[in-house]
Every structure is written in C-alpha cells, then in structure tokens.
XYZ file of N, CA and C in Angstrom:
867
model
N -8.851 -167.646 7.561
C -9.830 -168.227 8.406
C -9.427 -168.282 9.822
N -10.062 -167.898 10.789
C -9.587 -168.041 12.173
C -9.556 -169.391 12.682
N -8.709 -169.733 13.550
C -8.513 -171.034 14.096
C -9.500 -171.195 15.344
N -10.392 -172.113 15.244
C -11.269 -172.339 16.261
C -10.915 -173.617 17.139
N -10.849 -173.384 18.502
C -10.450 -174.388 19.364
C -10.896 -174.116 20.656
N -10.866 -175.198 21.621
C -11.187 -175.102 22.934
C -10.115 -174.443 23.795
N -10.465 -173.475 24.694
C -9.608 -172.773 25.454
C -9.082 -173.647 26.589
N -7.830 -173.462 27.013
C -7.245 -174.281 27.966
C -6.444 -173.233 28.875
N -6.007 -173.764 29.992
C -5.032 -173.055 30.907
C -3.934 -172.438 30.049
N -3.595 -171.190 30.191
C -2.612 -170.488 29.397
C -3.283 -169.407 28.383
N -4.569 -169.678 28.150
C -5.385 -168.807 27.342
C -6.038 -167.656 28.166
N -5.833 -167.633 29.495
C -6.627 -166.676 30.286
C -6.380 -165.197 29.895
N -5.201 -164.858 29.485
C -4.773 -163.489 29.122
C -5.555 -162.981 27.788
N -5.560 -164.026 26.801
C -6.235 -163.664 25.601
C -7.800 -163.528 25.894
N -8.341 -164.316 26.699
C -9.749 -164.249 26.932
C -10.066 -162.986 27.736
N -9.281 -162.672 28.732
C -9.354 -161.367 29.411
C -9.273 -160.102 28.503
N -8.498 -160.124 27.555
C -8.346 -158.994 26.528
C -9.515 -158.858 25.836
N -10.198 -159.998 25.264
C -11.425 -159.949 24.546
C -12.503 -159.480 25.400
N -12.675 -160.024 26.614
C -13.963 -159.722 27.351
C -13.796 -158.368 27.987
N -12.554 -157.850 28.325
C -12.519 -156.589 28.943
C -12.835 -155.580 27.865
N -12.524 -155.817 26.638
C -12.947 -154.827 25.548
C -14.431 -154.852 25.487
N -15.031 -156.055 25.699
C -16.450 -156.010 25.518
C -17.227 -155.318 26.665
N -16.580 -155.050 27.808
C -17.052 -154.293 28.833
C -18.286 -154.791 29.420
N -19.330 -154.027 29.507
C -20.529 -154.452 30.295
C -21.269 -155.697 29.449
N -21.158 -155.689 28.137
C -21.883 -156.866 27.456
C -21.255 -158.186 27.727
N -19.896 -158.285 28.121
C -19.247 -159.526 28.340
C -19.136 -159.731 29.857
N -19.765 -159.049 30.672
C -19.373 -159.063 32.121
C -19.753 -160.491 32.683
N -20.898 -161.104 32.337
C -21.093 -162.447 32.914
C -20.120 -163.559 32.556
N -19.740 -163.593 31.286
C -18.629 -164.365 30.945
C -17.266 -164.044 31.580
N -16.950 -162.849 31.668
C -15.751 -162.531 32.284
C -15.750 -162.716 33.748
N -16.737 -162.454 34.451
C -16.830 -162.842 35.813
C -16.671 -164.312 36.167
N -17.354 -165.088 35.381
C -17.242 -166.579 35.523
C -15.797 -167.107 35.289
N -15.167 -166.580 34.213
C -13.858 -166.921 33.850
C -12.768 -166.621 34.981
N -13.006 -165.387 35.453
C -12.099 -164.896 36.507
C -12.218 -165.714 37.807
N -13.586 -166.091 38.037
C -13.755 -166.761 39.329
C -13.449 -168.280 39.245
N -13.492 -168.843 38.162
C -13.517 -170.271 37.977
C -12.511 -170.839 37.121
N -11.847 -170.005 36.290
C -10.742 -170.448 35.434
C -11.336 -171.183 34.194
N -10.544 -171.921 33.456
C -10.848 -172.439 32.247
C -10.957 -173.953 32.174
N -10.770 -174.589 33.400
C -10.929 -176.049 33.403
C -12.346 -176.332 33.834
N -13.097 -177.125 33.110
C -14.453 -177.469 33.375
C -14.677 -178.797 33.990
N -14.970 -178.842 35.252
C -15.309 -180.040 36.013
C -16.882 -180.124 36.288
N -17.614 -179.160 35.710
C -19.038 -179.221 36.098
C -19.376 -178.519 37.136
N -18.474 -177.804 37.829
C -18.773 -177.041 39.144
C -19.283 -175.757 38.926
N -19.843 -175.143 39.949
C -20.444 -173.796 39.884
C -19.586 -172.775 39.229
N -20.092 -172.115 38.208
C -19.355 -171.080 37.419
C -18.440 -171.601 36.406
N -18.181 -172.884 36.340
C -17.358 -173.355 35.303
C -18.004 -173.562 34.019
N -17.201 -173.598 32.976
C -17.712 -173.811 31.607
C -16.565 -174.286 30.759
N -16.932 -174.798 29.622
C -16.061 -175.079 28.483
C -16.170 -173.905 27.447
N -14.992 -173.329 27.280
C -14.894 -172.118 26.489
C -14.229 -172.515 25.150
N -14.965 -172.114 23.996
C -14.384 -172.287 22.687
C -14.304 -170.942 22.038
N -13.023 -170.740 21.391
C -12.820 -169.363 20.902
C -12.413 -169.398 19.416
N -12.470 -168.365 18.649
C -11.967 -168.092 17.434
C -10.577 -167.313 17.473
N -9.511 -167.806 17.094
C -8.191 -167.137 17.102
C -7.747 -166.638 15.815
N -7.128 -165.453 15.785
C -6.427 -165.082 14.705
C -4.948 -164.843 15.198
N -4.049 -165.721 14.983
C -2.773 -165.684 15.698
C -3.065 -165.848 17.147
N -2.563 -165.021 17.990
C -2.718 -165.188 19.372
C -3.845 -164.227 19.933
N -4.536 -163.627 18.986
C -5.685 -162.681 19.263
C -7.029 -163.435 19.274
N -7.721 -163.475 20.394
C -9.124 -164.037 20.369
C -10.058 -163.136 19.986
N -10.868 -163.488 18.927
C -11.802 -162.729 18.315
C -13.306 -162.901 18.957
N -13.583 -164.084 19.357
C -14.922 -164.400 19.745
C -14.863 -165.677 20.618
N -15.987 -165.781 21.513
C -15.927 -166.902 22.399
C -17.307 -167.245 22.707
N -17.577 -168.678 22.870
C -18.756 -169.226 23.322
C -18.498 -170.146 24.585
N -19.313 -170.147 25.558
C -19.060 -170.980 26.747
C -20.257 -171.738 27.133
N -20.218 -173.035 27.236
C -21.295 -173.927 27.652
C -21.078 -174.139 29.075
N -21.987 -173.647 29.967
C -21.659 -173.608 31.421
C -22.142 -174.858 32.195
N -21.631 -174.944 33.362
C -22.014 -175.945 34.253
C -23.502 -176.265 34.357
N -24.350 -175.258 34.223
C -25.762 -175.403 34.473
C -26.499 -175.563 33.058
N -25.804 -175.696 31.956
C -26.363 -175.907 30.701
C -26.658 -174.697 29.814
N -26.460 -173.495 30.363
C -26.591 -172.233 29.720
C -25.428 -172.127 28.739
N -25.633 -171.544 27.527
C -24.707 -171.203 26.551
C -24.524 -169.702 26.508
N -23.353 -169.217 26.895
C -23.080 -167.762 26.887
C -22.300 -167.301 25.753
N -22.677 -166.315 25.069
C -21.951 -165.869 23.799
C -21.378 -164.504 23.977
N -20.171 -164.378 23.378
C -19.636 -163.119 23.065
C -18.837 -163.142 21.816
N -19.713 -163.363 20.731
C -19.183 -163.804 19.447
C -19.646 -162.977 18.285
N -19.089 -161.779 18.098
C -19.482 -161.031 16.903
C -19.113 -161.701 15.539
N -18.356 -162.774 15.621
C -18.011 -163.526 14.417
C -18.145 -165.042 14.761
N -18.540 -165.805 13.919
C -18.507 -167.285 13.927
C -19.177 -167.820 15.262
N -20.365 -167.131 15.571
C -21.144 -167.607 16.675
C -21.744 -168.939 16.525
N -22.152 -169.317 15.379
C -22.749 -170.523 15.092
C -21.706 -171.683 15.304
N -20.494 -171.539 14.655
C -19.546 -172.616 14.780
C -19.013 -172.684 16.165
N -18.831 -171.644 16.933
C -18.346 -171.731 18.354
C -19.359 -172.408 19.194
N -20.632 -172.059 19.054
C -21.641 -172.742 19.886
C -21.721 -174.256 19.619
N -21.594 -174.627 18.434
C -21.733 -175.943 18.052
C -20.615 -176.886 18.683
N -19.461 -176.274 18.529
C -18.276 -176.933 19.100
C -18.267 -177.026 20.586
N -18.681 -175.932 21.223
C -18.752 -175.930 22.670
C -19.785 -176.956 23.268
N -20.888 -177.027 22.632
C -21.916 -178.054 23.092
C -21.389 -179.396 22.814
N -20.692 -179.671 21.721
C -20.298 -181.036 21.422
C -19.177 -181.438 22.392
N -18.391 -180.448 22.876
C -17.280 -180.710 23.871
C -17.862 -181.215 25.170
N -18.952 -180.430 25.662
C -19.486 -180.794 26.940
C -20.261 -181.996 27.068
N -21.133 -182.199 25.899
C -22.108 -183.236 25.989
C -23.363 -182.975 26.820
N -23.422 -181.665 27.330
C -24.474 -181.283 28.180
C -25.660 -180.868 27.246
N -26.880 -180.948 27.806
C -28.040 -180.463 27.332
C -27.988 -178.937 27.287
N -28.496 -178.299 26.225
C -28.468 -176.823 26.145
C -29.709 -176.378 26.802
N -29.596 -175.839 27.968
C -30.644 -175.292 28.860
C -31.214 -173.970 28.460
N -30.310 -173.207 27.758
C -30.763 -171.836 27.258
C -29.629 -171.222 26.648
N -29.787 -169.974 26.162
C -28.707 -169.076 25.483
C -28.880 -167.657 26.011
N -27.730 -166.977 26.058
C -27.625 -165.654 26.484
C -26.692 -164.909 25.773
N -26.944 -163.722 25.211
C -25.999 -162.973 24.523
C -26.694 -161.876 23.664
N -25.841 -161.202 22.813
C -26.472 -160.280 21.793
C -27.532 -161.031 21.072
N -28.663 -160.419 20.792
C -29.766 -161.131 20.110
C -29.288 -161.765 18.856
N -28.729 -161.137 17.904
C -28.255 -161.786 16.667
C -27.361 -162.937 16.850
N -26.514 -162.980 17.859
C -25.581 -164.062 18.117
C -26.407 -165.193 18.725
N -27.332 -164.987 19.631
C -28.181 -166.064 20.093
C -28.980 -166.767 19.085
N -29.578 -165.903 18.113
C -30.359 -166.451 17.027
C -29.574 -167.425 16.109
N -28.309 -166.911 15.837
C -27.438 -167.688 14.942
C -27.022 -169.082 15.585
N -26.661 -169.009 16.905
C -26.327 -170.174 17.580
C -27.405 -171.183 17.747
N -28.549 -170.633 17.998
C -29.747 -171.481 18.131
C -30.089 -172.199 16.857
N -29.959 -171.464 15.831
C -30.268 -172.252 14.432
C -29.187 -173.245 14.195
N -27.942 -173.020 14.456
C -26.812 -173.998 14.246
C -26.993 -175.239 15.086
N -27.527 -174.997 16.264
C -27.797 -176.192 17.180
C -29.058 -176.959 16.934
N -29.859 -176.505 15.953
C -31.017 -177.166 15.535
C -32.170 -176.882 16.487
N -32.070 -175.727 17.196
C -33.051 -175.375 18.157
C -33.989 -174.207 17.843
N -34.043 -173.900 16.519
C -34.893 -172.840 16.083
C -36.331 -173.092 16.311
N -36.688 -174.357 16.059
C -38.070 -174.730 16.254
C -38.414 -175.380 17.703
N -37.423 -175.448 18.479
C -37.681 -175.856 19.815
C -38.446 -174.836 20.556
N -39.358 -175.417 21.455
C -40.384 -174.487 22.136
C -39.751 -174.116 23.409
N -39.288 -172.768 23.623
C -38.690 -172.456 24.984
C -39.797 -172.183 26.024
N -39.340 -172.231 27.243
C -40.328 -171.811 28.273
C -40.199 -170.286 28.416
N -39.032 -169.782 28.054
C -38.854 -168.316 28.063
C -38.087 -167.862 26.834
N -38.476 -166.726 26.171
C -37.689 -166.331 25.062
C -38.037 -164.684 25.010
N -37.003 -164.032 25.242
C -37.147 -162.597 25.332
C -35.927 -161.796 24.811
N -36.320 -160.664 24.259
C -35.330 -159.635 23.877
C -35.309 -158.670 24.995
N -34.344 -158.778 25.919
C -34.261 -158.003 27.068
C -33.647 -156.663 26.814
N -33.962 -155.651 27.586
C -33.209 -154.326 27.663
C -32.085 -154.466 28.602
N -30.972 -153.947 28.217
C -29.803 -154.032 28.926
C -29.588 -152.666 29.577
N -29.523 -152.576 30.898
C -29.451 -151.366 31.702
C -28.018 -151.153 32.311
N -27.649 -149.996 32.432
C -26.426 -149.628 33.097
C -26.682 -148.344 33.960
N -25.891 -148.375 35.150
C -25.883 -147.275 35.961
C -24.420 -146.906 36.454
N -24.206 -145.623 36.357
C -22.910 -145.049 36.890
C -23.314 -144.877 38.532
N -22.578 -145.478 39.224
C -22.835 -145.429 40.705
C -22.624 -143.989 41.334
N -21.826 -143.170 40.678
C -21.617 -141.830 41.018
C -22.939 -141.054 40.890
N -23.792 -141.526 40.146
C -25.215 -140.845 39.957
C -26.341 -141.671 40.518
N -25.996 -142.600 41.321
C -27.076 -143.446 41.965
C -28.035 -142.639 42.796
N -29.301 -142.983 42.627
C -30.294 -142.149 43.470
C -30.821 -143.205 44.498
N -30.611 -142.969 45.810
C -31.164 -143.647 46.876
C -32.330 -143.164 47.277
N -33.490 -143.816 47.249
C -34.747 -143.326 47.596
C -34.748 -142.805 49.096
N -35.481 -141.653 49.296
C -35.487 -141.025 50.628
C -36.102 -142.134 51.599
N -37.142 -142.810 51.135
C -37.721 -143.887 51.992
C -36.767 -144.834 52.557
N -35.642 -145.087 51.949
C -34.724 -145.992 52.583
C -33.996 -145.498 53.717
N -33.894 -144.147 53.799
C -33.206 -143.585 55.029
C -34.115 -143.527 56.228
N -35.472 -143.475 55.881
C -36.380 -143.206 57.069
C -37.054 -144.519 57.521
N -36.930 -145.601 56.835
C -37.826 -146.757 57.023
C -37.095 -147.697 58.109
N -35.730 -147.719 58.152
C -35.174 -148.696 59.003
C -34.891 -149.931 58.257
N -35.036 -150.041 56.855
C -34.819 -151.067 56.158
C -33.221 -151.257 55.976
N -32.731 -152.459 55.823
C -31.399 -152.734 55.606
C -31.330 -153.731 54.396
N -30.201 -153.732 53.582
C -29.934 -154.765 52.520
C -28.626 -155.349 52.950
N -28.700 -156.513 53.262
C -27.577 -157.366 53.823
C -27.268 -158.609 53.104
N -26.104 -159.250 53.241
C -25.943 -160.537 52.674
C -26.886 -161.498 53.301
N -27.074 -162.669 52.554
C -27.995 -163.690 53.097
C -27.384 -164.245 54.347
N -28.257 -164.798 55.266
C -27.925 -165.510 56.472
C -28.246 -166.985 56.218
N -27.636 -167.807 56.975
C -27.905 -169.296 56.962
C -29.413 -169.501 57.133
N -30.033 -168.845 58.146
C -31.395 -168.961 58.427
C -32.382 -168.564 57.533
N -31.835 -167.752 56.386
C -32.688 -167.382 55.253
C -32.995 -168.470 54.204
N -31.964 -169.383 54.229
C -31.893 -170.240 53.102
C -33.203 -171.001 52.674
N -33.919 -171.521 53.533
C -35.193 -172.242 53.175
C -36.180 -171.265 52.513
N -36.319 -170.096 53.031
C -37.176 -169.150 52.452
C -36.699 -168.688 51.011
N -35.434 -168.486 50.891
C -34.825 -168.063 49.642
C -35.054 -169.049 48.603
N -34.827 -170.333 48.979
C -35.026 -171.457 47.994
C -36.543 -171.524 47.556
N -37.345 -171.266 48.447
C -38.826 -171.208 48.065
C -39.115 -170.037 47.102
N -38.438 -168.839 47.412
C -38.576 -167.619 46.530
C -37.891 -168.073 45.118
N -36.749 -168.639 45.113
C -36.166 -168.979 43.824
C -37.068 -169.960 42.946
N -37.685 -170.829 43.613
C -38.651 -171.714 42.832
C -39.839 -170.827 42.338
N -40.246 -169.870 43.194
C -41.325 -169.063 42.691
C -40.936 -168.191 41.503
N -39.660 -167.736 41.581
C -39.134 -166.880 40.491
C -39.136 -167.717 39.190
N -38.757 -168.998 39.192
C -38.709 -169.716 38.065
C -40.092 -170.013 37.464
N -41.151 -170.177 38.379
C -42.465 -170.508 37.971
C -43.017 -169.168 37.371
N -42.915 -168.097 38.034
C -43.614 -166.915 37.476
C -42.984 -166.205 36.487
N -41.539 -165.930 36.630
C -40.874 -165.176 35.640
C -40.371 -166.020 34.471
N -40.082 -167.315 34.579
C -39.628 -167.996 33.494
C -40.545 -169.235 33.165
N -41.697 -169.184 33.714
C -42.789 -170.137 33.165
C -42.507 -171.596 33.403
N -41.721 -171.864 34.355
C -41.381 -173.258 34.600
C -42.602 -173.887 35.491
N -42.676 -175.211 35.437
C -43.767 -175.944 36.094
C -43.242 -176.243 37.511
N -43.943 -175.978 38.556
C -43.593 -176.272 39.968
C -43.560 -177.818 40.010
N -42.586 -178.222 40.734
C -42.446 -179.740 40.982
C -41.369 -179.930 41.947
N -41.416 -181.264 42.527
C -40.338 -181.459 43.538
C -38.923 -181.345 43.088
N -38.680 -181.797 41.791
C -37.360 -181.560 41.243
C -36.958 -180.105 41.067
N -37.896 -179.306 40.670
C -37.541 -177.938 40.596
C -37.172 -177.255 41.889
N -37.945 -177.682 42.953
C -37.577 -177.129 44.311
C -36.281 -177.610 44.846
N -35.919 -178.934 44.516
C -34.662 -179.410 44.887
C -33.550 -178.662 44.222
N -33.706 -178.371 42.931
C -32.691 -177.627 42.308
C -32.662 -176.155 42.657
N -33.794 -175.642 42.942
C -33.834 -174.143 43.501
C -33.093 -174.143 44.844
N -33.265 -175.129 45.589
C -32.509 -175.099 46.925
C -30.962 -175.236 46.676
N -30.589 -175.989 45.697
C -29.155 -176.285 45.445
C -28.564 -174.899 44.938
N -29.359 -174.287 44.038
C -28.790 -173.097 43.433
C -28.693 -171.988 44.476
N -29.621 -171.897 45.438
C -29.595 -170.871 46.350
C -28.544 -171.066 47.442
N -28.240 -172.443 47.634
C -27.107 -172.767 48.647
C -25.858 -172.390 48.039
N -25.576 -172.621 46.707
C -24.385 -172.269 46.104
C -24.232 -170.800 46.034
N -25.331 -170.032 45.778
C -25.193 -168.514 45.741
C -24.932 -167.996 47.143
N -25.558 -168.601 48.070
C -25.353 -168.139 49.519
C -23.963 -168.393 49.979
N -23.404 -169.623 49.709
C -22.108 -169.879 50.022
C -21.015 -168.994 49.322
N -21.395 -168.609 48.081
C -20.549 -167.701 47.305
C -20.638 -166.253 47.811
N -21.630 -165.957 48.698
C -21.757 -164.607 49.144
C -22.253 -163.565 48.255
N -23.085 -164.010 47.307
C -23.617 -163.082 46.203
C -25.087 -162.775 46.475
N -25.687 -163.395 47.407
C -27.218 -163.006 47.655
C -27.350 -161.846 48.544
N -28.200 -160.920 48.193
C -28.496 -159.657 49.131
C -30.035 -159.704 49.300
N -30.290 -159.449 50.574
C -31.680 -159.532 51.187
C -32.063 -158.205 51.724
N -33.127 -157.705 51.311
C -33.790 -156.483 51.976
C -34.552 -157.024 53.068
N -34.310 -156.524 54.366
C -35.083 -156.927 55.497
C -35.338 -155.758 56.384
N -36.254 -156.091 57.335
C -36.576 -155.180 58.401
C -36.735 -155.936 59.693
N -36.144 -155.630 60.728
C -36.137 -156.498 61.862
C -35.846 -157.826 61.624
N -34.908 -158.155 60.753
C -34.417 -159.479 60.444
C -35.547 -160.257 59.378
N -36.625 -159.661 59.146
C -37.586 -160.324 58.323
C -37.353 -160.069 56.778
N -37.081 -160.969 55.915
C -36.777 -160.716 54.531
C -37.946 -160.245 53.849
N -37.704 -159.243 52.965
C -38.887 -158.754 52.157
C -38.650 -158.815 50.655
N -37.395 -158.811 50.336
C -37.037 -158.875 48.748
C -35.535 -159.348 48.630
N -35.208 -159.859 47.511
C -33.860 -160.300 47.357
C -33.413 -160.258 45.930
N -32.087 -160.385 45.646
C -31.497 -160.406 44.419
C -30.105 -161.046 44.504
N -29.543 -161.272 43.401
C -28.096 -161.841 43.394
C -27.208 -160.790 42.720
N -25.968 -160.749 43.083
C -24.901 -160.236 42.174
C -24.413 -161.444 41.359
N -24.923 -161.466 40.181
C -24.654 -162.689 39.241
C -23.244 -162.644 38.607
N -22.658 -161.445 38.613
C -21.267 -161.245 37.947
C -20.532 -160.159 38.644
N -19.309 -160.273 38.761
C -18.468 -159.172 39.400
C -17.044 -159.252 38.740
N -16.671 -158.130 38.275
C -15.418 -157.879 37.624
C -14.852 -156.645 38.231
N -13.547 -156.313 38.051
C -12.958 -155.071 38.656
C -13.716 -153.826 38.310
N -14.271 -153.234 39.278
C -14.939 -151.915 39.141
C -16.494 -151.985 38.827
N -16.946 -153.231 38.612
C -18.364 -153.416 38.192
C -18.997 -154.664 38.545
N -20.284 -154.635 38.477
C -21.027 -155.832 38.768
C -22.347 -155.925 38.113
N -22.950 -157.146 38.021
C -24.234 -157.382 37.388
C -25.286 -157.894 38.448
N -26.444 -157.333 38.243
C -27.584 -157.778 39.102
C -28.520 -158.650 38.486
N -28.953 -159.706 39.035
C -29.975 -160.650 38.527
C -30.922 -161.240 39.584
N -31.850 -162.009 39.000
C -32.789 -162.832 39.888
C -33.514 -161.984 40.938
N -33.860 -160.751 40.515
C -34.556 -159.836 41.483
C -35.919 -160.337 41.835
N -36.340 -160.577 43.067
C -37.554 -161.219 43.460
C -38.132 -160.553 44.635
N -39.397 -160.154 44.601
C -40.307 -159.772 45.823
C -41.441 -160.628 45.840
N -41.845 -161.336 46.993
C -42.910 -162.110 46.964
C -44.154 -161.319 46.770
N -45.259 -161.999 46.356
C -46.532 -161.215 46.009
C -46.994 -160.426 47.071
N -46.930 -160.849 48.328
C -47.490 -160.161 49.531
C -46.855 -158.742 49.798
N -45.595 -158.668 49.328
C -44.766 -157.484 49.557
C -44.724 -156.560 48.378
N -45.253 -156.948 47.211
C -45.174 -156.069 46.052
C -45.813 -154.701 46.138
N -45.416 -153.806 45.284
C -46.120 -152.497 45.229
C -45.566 -151.530 46.339
N -44.467 -151.921 47.002
C -44.013 -151.052 48.144
C -42.606 -150.475 47.807
N -42.107 -150.735 46.676
C -40.757 -150.287 46.181
C -39.590 -150.974 46.804
N -39.876 -152.311 47.268
C -38.782 -152.947 47.967
C -37.656 -153.342 47.051
N -37.996 -153.701 45.745
C -36.849 -154.165 44.811
C -35.858 -153.058 44.605
N -36.514 -151.823 44.330
C -35.533 -150.771 44.061
C -34.713 -150.186 45.322
N -35.411 -150.420 46.446
C -34.693 -150.080 47.711
C -33.615 -150.988 47.936
N -33.835 -152.367 47.690
C -32.754 -153.291 47.941
C -31.629 -153.022 47.027
N -31.892 -152.777 45.825
C -30.708 -152.551 44.800
C -29.984 -151.310 45.187
N -30.740 -150.355 45.462
C -30.016 -148.942 45.735
C -29.191 -148.970 46.993
N -29.804 -149.549 48.029
C -28.930 -149.763 49.274
C -27.809 -150.688 49.071
N -27.908 -151.711 48.372
C -26.742 -152.622 48.212
C -25.630 -151.951 47.259
N -26.034 -151.249 46.278
C -25.186 -150.581 45.392
C -24.410 -149.440 46.182
N -25.162 -148.767 46.926
C -24.547 -147.554 47.675
C -23.269 -148.297 48.659
N -23.537 -149.455 49.190
C -22.603 -150.099 49.938
C -21.351 -150.630 49.152
N -21.756 -151.083 47.993
C -20.704 -151.570 47.121
C -19.685 -150.392 46.577
N -20.396 -149.266 46.423
C -19.553 -148.108 45.972
C -18.329 -147.789 46.913
N -18.626 -148.117 48.074
C -17.469 -147.878 49.098
C -16.442 -148.847 48.885
N -16.595 -149.946 48.187
C -15.573 -151.006 48.034
C -15.037 -150.957 46.587
N -15.155 -149.764 45.845
C -14.500 -149.511 44.599
C -15.488 -149.898 43.333
N -16.668 -150.318 43.475
C -17.528 -150.461 42.380
C -18.099 -149.239 41.865
N -17.933 -148.963 40.614
C -18.247 -147.757 39.892
C -19.470 -147.898 39.010
N -19.810 -149.111 38.602
C -20.865 -149.349 37.678
C -21.629 -150.569 37.802
N -22.934 -150.648 37.517
C -23.758 -151.793 37.785
C -24.520 -152.005 36.382
N -24.894 -153.203 36.193
C -25.861 -153.481 34.928
C -26.723 -154.532 35.339
N -27.806 -154.631 34.581
C -28.910 -155.585 34.755
C -29.756 -155.677 33.575
N -30.604 -156.769 33.372
C -31.410 -156.995 32.252
C -32.870 -157.004 32.684
N -33.758 -156.701 31.930
C -35.147 -156.861 32.089
C -35.903 -156.829 30.911
N -37.055 -157.608 30.812
C -37.859 -157.727 29.599
C -38.576 -156.474 29.302
N -38.646 -156.134 27.999
C -39.368 -154.873 27.609
C -40.721 -154.629 28.238
N -41.347 -155.773 28.434
C -42.822 -155.689 28.901
C -42.977 -155.537 30.391
N -41.816 -155.686 31.131
C -41.943 -155.578 32.561
C -41.788 -154.024 32.923
N -42.971 -153.300 32.733
C -42.956 -151.897 32.893
C -42.696 -151.419 34.299
N -43.120 -152.164 35.364
C -43.071 -151.734 36.680
C -41.490 -151.971 37.077
N -40.902 -152.908 36.602
C -39.500 -153.172 36.859
C -38.645 -152.174 36.223
N -39.031 -151.801 34.941
C -38.215 -150.747 34.200
C -38.348 -149.420 34.958
N -39.483 -149.102 35.393
C -39.742 -147.834 36.137
C -38.949 -147.740 37.435
N -38.887 -148.991 38.053
C -38.056 -148.997 39.432
C -36.615 -148.759 39.038
N -36.081 -149.434 38.144
C -34.701 -149.261 37.836
C -34.255 -147.955 37.360
N -35.145 -147.273 36.495
C -34.870 -145.971 35.996
C -34.874 -145.009 37.112
N -35.743 -145.195 38.098
C -35.910 -144.264 39.148
C -34.658 -144.125 40.058
N -33.772 -145.169 40.062
C -32.617 -145.080 40.801
C -31.286 -144.780 39.938
N -31.451 -144.490 38.588
C -30.432 -144.150 37.913
C -29.897 -145.034 36.805
N -30.734 -146.124 36.537
C -30.235 -147.056 35.459
C -30.887 -146.540 34.155
N -30.034 -146.642 33.005
C -30.488 -146.236 31.769
C -30.305 -147.362 30.660
N -31.134 -147.467 29.661
C -31.004 -148.435 28.714
C -29.745 -148.212 27.805
N -28.870 -149.241 27.543
C -27.681 -149.130 26.765
C -27.601 -150.122 25.696
N -28.588 -151.034 25.573
C -28.554 -152.115 24.524
C -29.615 -153.125 24.598
N -29.541 -154.129 23.773
C -30.612 -155.284 23.848
C -29.847 -156.582 23.804
N -30.443 -157.462 24.627
C -29.845 -158.730 24.649
C -30.924 -159.850 24.474
N -30.465 -161.047 24.143
C -31.389 -162.101 23.988
C -31.297 -163.204 25.233
N -32.367 -163.656 25.634
C -32.367 -164.700 26.669
C -33.398 -165.686 26.353
N -32.873 -166.956 26.142
C -33.817 -168.071 25.912
C -33.593 -169.144 26.858
N -34.646 -169.721 27.290
C -34.528 -170.834 28.279
C -35.386 -172.004 27.878
N -34.811 -173.227 27.651
C -35.611 -174.327 27.095
C -36.041 -175.220 28.230
N -35.368 -175.363 29.189
C -35.820 -176.317 30.320
C -35.449 -175.693 31.714
N -36.253 -175.832 32.635
C -36.069 -175.391 34.024
C -35.150 -176.160 34.712
N -34.772 -175.755 35.909
C -33.928 -176.492 36.855
C -34.598 -177.831 37.087
N -33.820 -178.864 37.175
C -34.513 -180.251 37.569
C -35.050 -180.936 36.394
N -35.147 -180.314 35.191
C -35.748 -181.067 34.110
C -34.880 -182.176 33.704
C-alpha cells in the first residue's frame, strides 16, 4: 500500500519527475509548483500538495490551492489524496480540475457529488505544436498587436474578468465578485501573464498564460467583450502571442474549452490546435463567495 503524506521542501524532485511524465495533462500543477514551491502560505499559485509514495517514487498527487481549487494528477488513490489535501488546508473547495474520472472520484469522497455547481463540464483538451502554428493573414494586415497588459488596462481587465465569471461560469454579479475579479487581475498583471490584443492602444480581447513550464505553456481565461465578438479577435490574440513566445523557446501550447463552445473550438482549430484528451472542470462557488 503506498504511503500517503503531505509534500514538503525536499520533495520537489519527486514531484517534478511525476508531473514531467504527465506532460501536458499535468502542466498547471507543474507550473504552480515550479513557480511557488511546496510551502503553502495561501499566496498566489501556492497549494498544499498531498502525494502517494512507493518508496521514494511519487505515484499521484492532489493539490488544494490558494484560491480553493483542487487540482488532481492522480491515476491512483485520487479520493484519498483529495480528502487529505482538503483536511490539511481547511479551505472551502471552490472547484476541481483534472482527468474526469479523477475529478468524479475526488468529488464523491469529499461529499460533493450532490452539491450543485455553478459550472460542471467535460472539457476538450487541445494541444498545438508551435512549429505548425497558423497565424491568420488578417493579423499581418490589420495593425493589431498582442502585448502584455499595461497598468492603465487594469480597471477594464477587472471588469472583463467579472464578465467572464458571470457569462462563462454562471456566477452572479455582485460587489464582492468585482472586488475579487480586480484582485485576481492585479495578481495576474503583476505576474506578467496577461496578454491583450489591441489596436492603437485600445484593448479588444485578452487571455492569460495560466501555466508555464520549460518549452510549453497553457492558455486560459480567453475573453472578448460582446461588442467586439465575431471579428476573430480571440484567435488573433492567441496566434500573435504564441508566435512571439516561439522565439523564446516555447514549442507547444495547450488549452481547454467546453464541447458545446463551437465558435471557440473552430477558432482554436483554425490556428493549429487539435483535441488530445478530455478533462473535468467543476466550480462550486465564484470569487468572493
């Protein structure tokens, strides 16, 4: 029977071996661990990691993150790992993310099978080899640029993040949600992970690099306000940003989207993304709840 325990400083190499073998599917966990380490003080990107060990070999891990999300890379003992991780942090479980079967097992073990989520989806997992990236011709002719966020973008980006939560994740608009959206965007802006498509300085669309590991990155929180939709701005933003990242040694990019988001799927596939798997994403409470 594997030994289940909380990871601590000194376990970084074992965790990296497990997550690097998991490649794209473990990218978010791996990125957070590389960026923030294994000590959980409740700060941005930090988490309490619980793993199943066989000798010095780590077989599976669950991480209860600073924001309440439970991330899983647990082909074995997902229920046990999730239960211990949550008991260690004492945080509310705001949601779960990982391979669908692992998410379902952890959710049941936590007594959340009957809890009504604001979002529950079996997402398609997309990957793109940047050597085969297709940058739309319109990007070269339009004068559009995709750049890191600026300080002066922050208020607008916080408003967009609140809109993303309301529309995409079915949260209820409220003052507390807007406060939390502003805090999240401030953290992301300071971390340098926000990318903004703009023309003449005017923002049109945005997304985040939500994970980064050697040679690869993950895209998330793609958002175009209603007035600018139908113009291909999201795919232009992603294509331009990835073309720039390729020059810095990034070879691959991944992202998730719901099966029913046909316009998003068409946009991603048009620039070279292809479906490589299926993930689960469950959210029980929005920011500020």
